[in-house]
Amino acid sequence: MVAVILCLLLSLPLLLFLIKQGRRKRPRLPPGPWRLPVVGNLHQVGANPHLTLRALAERHGPLMFLQLGSIPTVVISSAHVAQEAFRAHDLAFAGRPALYSVERISYGLRDVSFAPYGEYWRQARKVFMVELLSAKRVRSFRSVREREVASLVASIRRLAPSSSSSPIDLSRMVVSVTNAVTCRAAFGDRYEAAGGGRLHRVLEEMQSVLGGFCAGDIFPWLRWIHALDGLRARVERVFGELDDIYSQVIEEHLRGDCTSEHGDLVQVLLRLREDPTQRNTFGSMDQIKGLLTDIFTAGTETSAATIIWTMTELLRNPRVMARAQKEVRDAAGKKGAVEETDLHDLPFLKWVINESLRLHPPAPLLLPRETTEACTVGGYEIPAGTRVFVNAKVIGTDPANWSNPQEFRPERFSSGGDVRWGECFEFVPFGVGRRSCPGINFALAVVELVLANLLHCFDWEARLGKGEELDVEEAFGMVVHRKRPLCLVAKPYEYGKAIF
């Protein structure tokens, strides 16, 4: 009897605590599907999250709460919710989660994309916008872009005669040219010395690692398992190779071995490191390397995916293809290639690219955010530490904002003037608010020049069966590409007629 009484007395504090917790007002979370113990809603996400989340949002609303493993998560699926969230509470939504693979490969979050919101991020982003990826800096790499695009066109011309029997893998070639442009802009004439082929291979593996499933990002207490499942080894291998390449190139720049015409990005970063006002941002070489990783992760795959999705849609829409080719060929005249100075005369091509981005944003869920403080959106409470996804693909195809949203119709952008990236909440392929992508100018310069030359120099054809249509199946990852490579027949075009 004494033992029973003693147990009751010892249990009393716990009982009182549980009663108090039960009476505490729970936050009014956004609606969402019923969840299972431990895994929450993880089983409902599927292999193509942007598509399954669209279906869930249709049932539960444009502001939806999910429990993904241990992580409370909110999904935004409409322009009006995005506008309220990022206009009224942009600061609260300015955080980023510390993801397992990203944390290591970015040198401890010393990049811009995933750095925690704070003074370092503000200074690093300012460097990106003013020094690395400003319109003036992007223009200075014109010769790099034109040289690499000329090499792409020459390669396609060599393969064209046999492409009717062995179609050209345009997906592979476009990834190669976007990699080359980014690498030459970053490393200058030390790109080949760093091992261009090796760097391409490492960047490809890095994209695979960053875009793959990571249990530790869903169940943080499970991060130890990556020592057993091979992920830690993969991350360390990619990090080690990248670090070796960076160290080699930086050392050569410090010795003065680089003679880039306009100054590559490594030169710019090393110069800024000598500036006393930049010591907090560039106090160590790891900070320079972290920013370089940011340039590579954001500057290659997204541009390549945009080019390939645009070519896919043009082939599926012959009317649009014909108009785009006529515009490009009229602007270029008898020149053998489109130059950057010609791009100003190609408004329809810009509409085509915007329409492609609307239907196929490279990262359809954008980069995840994490709330830095509690806030209220749409009458619902969003606790601090909540992971946030913005479904850019759903927003870009919402019938409330777009007529016939699944139709590829570039003319819908004709009356809008220049798109104000990050401010138009109906169209957010590069993000929204203060954490929108700072590399838009760099990416679009590559995309426009590559597409203009592909359309000017060649007529294109997909080998399809009778009544068959070119597919738009997706392969989900950090960047969403076509599930199958885009393999085409190329017919060289010159001075108004095909020569094949």
Coordinates of C-alpha atoms in Angstrom, one line a residue:
M1 CA 0.0 0.0 0.0
V2 CA 2.8 2.4 0.9
A3 CA 4.5 1.6 -2.5
V4 CA 1.3 2.4 -4.4
I5 CA 0.9 5.8 -2.5
L6 CA 4.6 6.6 -3.2
C7 CA 4.2 5.8 -6.9
L8 CA 1.1 8.1 -7.1
L9 CA 3.0 10.9 -5.4
L10 CA 5.9 10.6 -7.7
S11 CA 3.6 10.5 -10.7
L12 CA 1.7 13.6 -9.6
P13 CA 4.1 16.2 -11.2
L14 CA 4.0 14.3 -14.5
L15 CA 0.2 14.2 -14.4
L16 CA -0.1 17.9 -13.7
F17 CA 2.3 18.6 -16.6
L18 CA 0.2 16.5 -19.0
I19 CA -3.0 18.2 -17.9
K20 CA -1.4 21.7 -18.4
Q21 CA -0.1 20.7 -21.8
G22 CA -3.6 19.4 -22.8
R23 CA -5.2 22.8 -21.7
R24 CA -2.6 24.8 -23.6
K25 CA -4.1 26.4 -26.7
R26 CA -2.9 24.6 -29.8
P27 CA -2.0 26.7 -32.9
R28 CA -4.7 26.9 -35.6
L29 CA -2.7 25.2 -38.3
P30 CA -3.6 25.2 -42.0
P31 CA -5.8 22.3 -43.1
G32 CA -4.1 19.2 -44.4
P33 CA -4.6 15.4 -44.8
W34 CA -4.8 13.0 -42.0
R35 CA -1.3 11.7 -41.0
L36 CA 0.2 8.4 -39.8
P37 CA 2.3 8.1 -36.7
V38 CA 6.1 8.6 -37.2
V39 CA 6.0 9.1 -41.0
G40 CA 3.2 11.7 -41.0
N41 CA 2.2 12.4 -44.6
L42 CA 5.5 11.2 -46.1
H43 CA 3.7 8.2 -47.8
Q44 CA 1.5 10.7 -49.7
V45 CA 4.3 12.7 -51.4
G46 CA 5.3 10.2 -54.1
A47 CA 8.1 10.3 -56.7
N48 CA 6.9 13.6 -58.2
P49 CA 6.1 15.7 -55.2
H50 CA 5.0 18.8 -57.2
L51 CA 2.3 16.7 -58.8
T52 CA 1.1 14.8 -55.8
L53 CA 1.1 18.1 -53.7
R54 CA -1.1 19.6 -56.4
A55 CA -3.7 16.9 -55.9
L56 CA -3.5 17.3 -52.2
A57 CA -3.9 21.1 -52.4
E58 CA -7.0 20.7 -54.6
R59 CA -8.6 18.8 -51.6
H60 CA -7.2 20.8 -48.7
G61 CA -6.6 24.3 -50.0
P62 CA -3.8 26.6 -51.3
L63 CA -2.2 26.8 -47.8
M64 CA -1.8 23.2 -46.6
F65 CA -0.1 21.7 -43.6
L66 CA 1.8 18.4 -43.8
Q67 CA 3.9 16.5 -41.3
L68 CA 6.8 15.1 -43.3
G69 CA 8.5 12.7 -40.8
S70 CA 9.6 14.9 -38.0
I71 CA 9.3 18.1 -40.0
P72 CA 6.2 20.3 -39.8
T73 CA 5.7 21.6 -43.4
V74 CA 3.5 24.1 -45.2
V75 CA 2.8 24.1 -48.9
I76 CA 1.8 27.3 -50.7
S77 CA -0.1 26.6 -54.0
S78 CA -1.7 29.9 -55.1
A79 CA -0.6 33.4 -56.0
H80 CA -2.8 35.2 -53.4
V81 CA -1.4 33.1 -50.5
A82 CA 2.2 33.6 -51.8
Q83 CA 1.5 37.4 -52.0
E84 CA 0.3 37.5 -48.4
A85 CA 3.1 35.4 -47.1
F86 CA 6.0 37.1 -48.9
R87 CA 4.7 40.7 -48.7
A88 CA 3.5 40.8 -45.2
H89 CA 5.8 38.2 -43.7
D90 CA 8.8 38.0 -46.0
L91 CA 11.2 38.2 -43.0
A92 CA 9.5 35.3 -41.3
F93 CA 9.8 33.2 -44.4
A94 CA 13.4 34.2 -45.1
G95 CA 15.1 31.2 -43.4
R96 CA 16.5 28.0 -45.0
P97 CA 16.7 24.5 -43.6
A98 CA 20.1 23.1 -43.0
L99 CA 20.0 20.1 -45.3
Y100 CA 22.5 17.3 -44.9
S101 CA 24.2 17.2 -48.3
V102 CA 23.9 20.9 -48.9
E103 CA 25.5 21.8 -45.5
R104 CA 28.7 19.9 -46.4
I105 CA 29.0 20.7 -50.1
S106 CA 28.4 24.4 -49.4
Y107 CA 31.3 24.5 -46.9
G108 CA 29.0 24.8 -43.9
L109 CA 26.3 26.9 -45.5
R110 CA 28.8 29.6 -46.7
D111 CA 26.8 30.1 -49.9
V112 CA 23.9 32.4 -50.7
S113 CA 21.2 29.9 -51.6
F114 CA 21.1 28.1 -48.2
A115 CA 23.0 30.4 -45.8
P116 CA 20.9 31.2 -42.7
Y117 CA 19.2 34.6 -42.9
G118 CA 21.4 37.1 -41.2
E119 CA 24.3 39.5 -41.7
Y120 CA 26.5 37.0 -43.6
W121 CA 23.7 36.2 -46.0
R122 CA 23.0 39.9 -46.6
Q123 CA 26.6 40.7 -47.4
A124 CA 27.1 37.6 -49.6
R125 CA 24.0 38.3 -51.6
K126 CA 25.1 41.9 -52.1
V127 CA 28.4 40.7 -53.5
F128 CA 26.4 38.4 -55.8
M129 CA 24.1 41.1 -57.0
V130 CA 26.7 43.9 -57.3
E131 CA 30.0 42.1 -58.2
L132 CA 29.4 38.6 -59.5
L133 CA 26.1 38.5 -61.3
S134 CA 25.2 42.1 -62.1
A135 CA 24.0 43.0 -65.6
K136 CA 27.4 44.6 -66.3
R137 CA 29.3 41.6 -65.1
V138 CA 27.1 39.2 -67.1
R139 CA 27.7 41.3 -70.2
S140 CA 31.4 41.0 -69.7
F141 CA 31.1 37.3 -70.3
R142 CA 29.6 37.8 -73.8
S143 CA 32.6 36.4 -75.6
V144 CA 32.6 33.3 -73.3
R145 CA 28.9 32.6 -74.2
E146 CA 29.4 33.2 -77.9
R147 CA 32.5 31.0 -78.1
E148 CA 30.8 28.1 -76.3
V149 CA 27.6 28.4 -78.3
A150 CA 29.6 28.4 -81.5
S151 CA 31.3 25.2 -80.4
L152 CA 27.9 23.7 -79.7
V153 CA 26.6 24.6 -83.2
A154 CA 29.8 23.2 -84.8
S155 CA 29.3 19.9 -82.9
I156 CA 25.7 19.6 -84.1
R157 CA 26.7 20.4 -87.7
R158 CA 29.2 17.5 -87.6
L159 CA 26.6 15.1 -86.3
A160 CA 23.7 16.3 -88.4
P161 CA 24.3 14.2 -91.6
S162 CA 23.9 11.0 -89.5
S163 CA 21.2 12.3 -87.2
S164 CA 18.3 10.9 -89.3
S165 CA 19.5 7.4 -88.4
S166 CA 21.1 8.2 -85.1
P167 CA 19.3 11.2 -83.6
I168 CA 21.4 13.8 -81.7
D169 CA 21.1 13.7 -77.9
L170 CA 20.4 17.4 -77.5
S171 CA 19.9 17.1 -73.7
R172 CA 23.5 15.9 -73.2
M173 CA 24.9 18.6 -75.5
V174 CA 23.0 21.4 -73.8
V175 CA 24.1 20.4 -70.3
S176 CA 27.7 20.3 -71.6
V177 CA 27.5 23.9 -73.0
T178 CA 25.8 25.4 -69.9
N179 CA 28.5 23.7 -67.8
A180 CA 31.2 25.1 -70.0
V181 CA 29.9 28.6 -69.9
T182 CA 29.6 28.6 -66.1
C183 CA 33.0 27.0 -65.7
R184 CA 34.7 29.5 -68.0
A185 CA 33.0 32.4 -66.3
A186 CA 34.1 31.2 -62.9
F187 CA 37.6 29.9 -63.7
G188 CA 38.6 31.8 -66.9
D189 CA 41.4 30.3 -68.9
R190 CA 42.2 27.9 -66.0
Y191 CA 39.0 25.9 -66.8
E192 CA 40.8 23.3 -69.0
A193 CA 43.8 23.2 -66.6
A194 CA 41.4 22.3 -63.8
G195 CA 40.3 19.3 -65.9
G196 CA 37.1 20.4 -67.8
G197 CA 35.9 16.8 -68.2
R198 CA 36.6 16.0 -64.5
L199 CA 34.7 19.1 -63.4
H200 CA 31.7 18.2 -65.5
R201 CA 31.6 14.7 -64.0
V202 CA 31.9 16.1 -60.4
L203 CA 29.1 18.6 -61.1
E204 CA 26.9 15.9 -62.4
E205 CA 27.4 13.8 -59.4
M206 CA 26.9 16.8 -57.1
Q207 CA 23.4 17.4 -58.7
S208 CA 22.6 13.8 -58.2
V209 CA 23.5 13.9 -54.5
L210 CA 21.7 17.2 -53.8
G211 CA 18.6 16.0 -55.6
G212 CA 18.3 12.6 -54.0
F213 CA 16.3 11.5 -51.0
C214 CA 18.0 12.0 -47.7
A215 CA 16.4 10.4 -44.6
G216 CA 18.3 12.8 -42.3
D217 CA 16.5 15.8 -43.8
I218 CA 13.1 14.2 -42.8
F219 CA 14.2 12.6 -39.5
P220 CA 17.1 14.7 -38.2
W221 CA 17.8 12.1 -35.5
L222 CA 18.5 9.6 -38.2
R223 CA 21.5 11.4 -39.8
W224 CA 23.9 8.8 -38.3
I225 CA 22.4 6.3 -40.8
H226 CA 24.2 8.0 -43.7
A227 CA 27.4 6.5 -42.5
L228 CA 25.9 3.1 -43.3
D229 CA 23.7 3.7 -46.4
G230 CA 26.6 5.2 -48.5
L231 CA 25.3 8.8 -48.6
R232 CA 28.0 10.2 -46.4
A233 CA 30.7 8.6 -48.5
R234 CA 29.1 10.0 -51.7
V235 CA 28.9 13.5 -50.2
E236 CA 32.5 13.4 -49.0
R237 CA 33.7 12.1 -52.4
V238 CA 32.0 15.0 -54.2
F239 CA 33.2 17.5 -51.7
G240 CA 36.7 16.3 -51.8
E241 CA 36.9 16.5 -55.6
L242 CA 35.3 19.9 -55.7
D243 CA 37.7 21.2 -53.0
D244 CA 40.7 19.8 -54.9
I245 CA 39.6 21.6 -58.1
Y246 CA 38.8 24.9 -56.3
S247 CA 42.2 24.8 -54.4
Q248 CA 44.1 24.2 -57.6
V249 CA 42.4 27.1 -59.5
I250 CA 42.6 29.5 -56.6
E251 CA 46.3 28.8 -56.2
E252 CA 47.0 29.4 -59.9
H253 CA 45.1 32.7 -59.6
L254 CA 47.1 33.7 -56.6
R255 CA 50.3 33.0 -58.5
G256 CA 49.1 35.3 -61.3
D257 CA 48.8 32.5 -63.9
C258 CA 45.3 33.6 -65.0
T259 CA 45.0 36.0 -67.9
S260 CA 41.2 36.2 -68.4
E261 CA 40.3 39.2 -70.6
H262 CA 37.6 40.7 -68.4
G263 CA 38.3 39.0 -65.1
D264 CA 36.7 35.7 -64.1
L265 CA 34.7 35.2 -60.9
V266 CA 37.6 33.7 -59.0
Q267 CA 39.6 36.9 -59.7
V268 CA 36.7 39.0 -58.5
L269 CA 36.3 37.0 -55.2
L270 CA 40.1 37.1 -54.5
R271 CA 40.1 40.9 -55.1
L272 CA 37.2 41.3 -52.7
R273 CA 39.0 39.3 -50.1
E274 CA 41.7 42.0 -50.0
D275 CA 39.0 44.6 -49.3
P276 CA 39.0 45.4 -45.5
T277 CA 35.2 46.0 -45.6
Q278 CA 34.6 42.5 -46.9
R279 CA 36.6 40.5 -44.2
N280 CA 33.4 39.2 -42.6
T281 CA 32.2 37.8 -45.9
F282 CA 35.6 36.5 -47.2
G283 CA 37.5 35.8 -44.0
S284 CA 38.5 32.3 -45.2
M285 CA 39.0 30.5 -48.5
D286 CA 36.0 28.3 -47.5
Q287 CA 33.7 31.3 -48.0
I288 CA 35.0 31.8 -51.5
K289 CA 34.6 28.1 -52.3
G290 CA 31.1 28.1 -50.9
L291 CA 30.1 31.0 -53.2
L292 CA 31.6 29.2 -56.2
T293 CA 29.6 26.1 -55.4
D294 CA 26.5 28.3 -55.4
I295 CA 27.3 29.5 -58.9
F296 CA 27.7 25.9 -60.2
T297 CA 24.6 24.5 -58.5
A298 CA 22.4 27.3 -59.7
G299 CA 24.0 28.2 -63.1
T300 CA 24.2 24.9 -65.0
E301 CA 21.3 22.5 -64.6
T302 CA 18.6 25.1 -64.4
S303 CA 19.6 26.8 -67.7
A304 CA 20.0 23.4 -69.4
A305 CA 16.5 22.2 -68.2
T306 CA 14.9 25.5 -69.4
I307 CA 16.5 25.2 -72.9
I308 CA 15.4 21.5 -73.3
W309 CA 11.9 22.1 -72.1
T310 CA 11.6 25.1 -74.4
M311 CA 12.8 23.0 -77.4
T312 CA 10.3 20.3 -76.3
E313 CA 7.4 22.7 -76.4
L314 CA 8.4 24.3 -79.7
L315 CA 8.5 20.8 -81.3
R316 CA 5.0 20.1 -79.9
N317 CA 3.7 23.4 -81.2
P318 CA 4.8 23.9 -84.9
R319 CA 3.0 27.3 -85.2
V320 CA 5.1 28.7 -82.3
M321 CA 8.3 27.1 -83.7
A322 CA 7.7 28.6 -87.1
R323 CA 7.1 32.1 -85.7
A324 CA 10.2 31.9 -83.4
Q325 CA 12.5 30.7 -86.2
K326 CA 11.2 33.5 -88.5
E327 CA 11.9 36.1 -85.9
V328 CA 15.4 34.8 -85.2
R329 CA 16.3 34.4 -88.9
D330 CA 15.0 37.8 -89.8
A331 CA 17.1 39.4 -87.0
A332 CA 20.3 37.5 -87.8
G333 CA 20.0 37.9 -91.6
K334 CA 22.8 36.2 -93.6
K335 CA 25.0 35.9 -90.5
G336 CA 26.0 32.3 -89.7
A337 CA 25.2 32.8 -86.0
V338 CA 23.0 34.9 -83.7
E339 CA 25.1 37.4 -81.7
E340 CA 24.1 38.8 -78.3
T341 CA 23.5 42.2 -79.9
D342 CA 20.7 40.5 -81.9
L343 CA 18.8 39.3 -78.8
H344 CA 17.3 42.8 -78.3
D345 CA 15.3 42.3 -81.5
L346 CA 13.8 39.0 -80.4
P347 CA 10.8 39.8 -78.2
F348 CA 8.8 36.7 -79.2
L349 CA 11.7 34.4 -78.2
K350 CA 11.6 36.0 -74.7
W351 CA 7.8 35.3 -74.6
V352 CA 8.6 31.7 -75.6
I353 CA 11.1 31.3 -72.8
N354 CA 8.7 32.8 -70.2
E355 CA 5.9 30.5 -71.4
S356 CA 8.3 27.5 -71.0
L357 CA 9.2 28.6 -67.5
R358 CA 5.6 29.0 -66.6
L359 CA 4.8 25.4 -67.6
H360 CA 8.1 23.9 -66.6
P361 CA 9.8 25.8 -63.8
P362 CA 13.3 24.2 -63.4
A363 CA 12.7 23.7 -59.6
P364 CA 8.9 23.4 -59.4
L365 CA 8.8 23.5 -55.6
L366 CA 11.6 26.2 -55.5
L367 CA 14.2 25.9 -52.8
P368 CA 12.7 25.0 -49.4
R369 CA 12.3 27.7 -46.8
E370 CA 12.0 27.6 -43.0
T371 CA 10.2 30.1 -40.9
T372 CA 12.4 32.1 -38.6
E373 CA 9.5 33.2 -36.4
A374 CA 5.8 32.4 -36.0
C375 CA 3.4 34.3 -38.2
T376 CA -0.3 34.2 -39.4
V377 CA -1.2 33.7 -43.0
G378 CA -4.8 33.4 -44.3
G379 CA -6.0 33.3 -40.7
Y380 CA -3.8 30.2 -39.9
E381 CA -0.8 30.1 -37.6
I382 CA 2.5 29.1 -39.0
P383 CA 4.9 28.1 -36.2
A384 CA 8.6 29.0 -36.2
G385 CA 10.8 26.3 -37.6
T386 CA 8.2 25.2 -40.2
R387 CA 9.5 24.1 -43.6
V388 CA 7.9 25.9 -46.5
F389 CA 7.5 24.8 -50.1
V390 CA 6.1 27.1 -52.9
N391 CA 4.6 25.0 -55.7
A392 CA 5.6 27.3 -58.6
K393 CA 4.3 24.8 -61.2
V394 CA 0.8 24.9 -59.7
I395 CA 0.8 28.7 -59.4
G396 CA 1.9 29.0 -63.0
T397 CA -0.9 26.9 -64.2
D398 CA -3.7 28.1 -62.0
P399 CA -6.9 28.8 -64.0
A400 CA -7.7 31.7 -61.7
N401 CA -4.7 33.6 -63.2
W402 CA -4.1 32.0 -66.6
S403 CA -6.6 31.3 -69.4
N404 CA -6.2 27.8 -70.8
P405 CA -3.3 27.3 -68.5
Q406 CA -2.0 24.0 -70.1
E407 CA -1.8 25.6 -73.5
F408 CA 1.6 26.7 -74.7
R409 CA 0.8 30.2 -75.9
P410 CA 3.7 32.7 -75.6
E411 CA 1.6 35.6 -76.8
R412 CA 0.1 35.7 -73.3
F413 CA 3.2 37.6 -72.2
S414 CA 3.0 40.2 -75.0
S415 CA 1.1 42.8 -73.0
G416 CA 3.0 42.5 -69.8
G417 CA 6.3 44.2 -70.8
D418 CA 9.4 43.0 -69.0
V419 CA 8.7 40.5 -66.3
R420 CA 9.6 41.8 -62.8
W421 CA 11.1 38.6 -61.4
G422 CA 10.3 37.9 -57.8
E423 CA 7.5 40.5 -57.8
C424 CA 4.8 38.9 -60.0
F425 CA 3.2 36.3 -57.7
E426 CA 1.4 34.5 -60.6
F427 CA 4.8 33.7 -62.2
V428 CA 7.5 32.6 -59.8
P429 CA 10.0 30.2 -61.6
F430 CA 13.0 31.9 -60.0
G431 CA 11.4 32.3 -56.5
V432 CA 9.9 35.2 -54.7
G433 CA 10.8 37.8 -52.1
R434 CA 14.2 38.5 -50.6
R435 CA 15.4 34.9 -51.2
S436 CA 14.6 34.8 -54.9
C437 CA 17.4 33.7 -57.3
P438 CA 20.1 36.3 -57.7
G439 CA 21.4 34.7 -60.9
I440 CA 18.5 35.4 -63.2
N441 CA 20.6 37.7 -65.5
F442 CA 23.3 35.1 -65.9
A443 CA 20.9 32.2 -66.6
L444 CA 18.7 34.0 -69.1
A445 CA 21.7 35.3 -71.1
V446 CA 22.8 31.7 -71.7
V447 CA 19.3 30.4 -72.3
E448 CA 18.5 33.1 -74.9
L449 CA 21.7 32.8 -76.8
V450 CA 21.7 29.0 -77.0
L451 CA 18.0 28.9 -78.1
A452 CA 18.4 31.6 -80.7
N453 CA 21.3 29.8 -82.3
L454 CA 19.6 26.4 -82.2
L455 CA 16.6 27.9 -84.0
H456 CA 18.6 30.0 -86.5
C457 CA 21.1 27.3 -87.5
F458 CA 18.9 24.2 -87.7
D459 CA 15.5 22.9 -88.5
W460 CA 14.5 20.2 -86.0
E461 CA 12.5 17.0 -86.1
A462 CA 11.6 14.4 -83.5
R463 CA 11.4 10.8 -84.8
L464 CA 7.9 9.8 -83.7
G465 CA 5.4 7.1 -84.7
K466 CA 2.2 7.9 -86.6
G467 CA -0.1 9.9 -84.3
E468 CA 2.5 10.0 -81.6
E469 CA 3.3 13.2 -79.7
L470 CA 6.5 14.2 -78.1
D471 CA 6.2 13.4 -74.4
V472 CA 6.6 15.7 -71.4
E473 CA 7.3 13.2 -68.7
E474 CA 9.4 14.5 -65.9
A475 CA 12.2 13.1 -63.8
F476 CA 12.0 14.8 -60.3
G477 CA 15.2 16.0 -58.7
M478 CA 16.8 19.2 -57.4
V479 CA 16.1 20.4 -61.0
V480 CA 13.3 18.7 -63.0
H481 CA 14.5 17.4 -66.4
R482 CA 12.8 15.4 -69.1
K483 CA 12.5 11.7 -68.0
R484 CA 14.0 10.7 -71.4
P485 CA 16.7 12.7 -73.2
L486 CA 15.5 14.9 -76.1
C487 CA 17.0 13.1 -79.2
L488 CA 16.4 14.9 -82.5
V489 CA 17.2 15.0 -86.1
A490 CA 19.0 18.3 -87.0
K491 CA 18.9 19.8 -90.5
P492 CA 21.4 22.6 -91.0
Y493 CA 19.9 25.9 -92.3
E494 CA 21.7 28.6 -94.1
Y495 CA 20.6 31.9 -95.8
G496 CA 16.9 31.0 -96.0
K497 CA 17.1 27.3 -97.1
A498 CA 17.9 24.0 -95.6
I499 CA 21.2 22.4 -96.7
F500 CA 21.2 18.7 -95.9

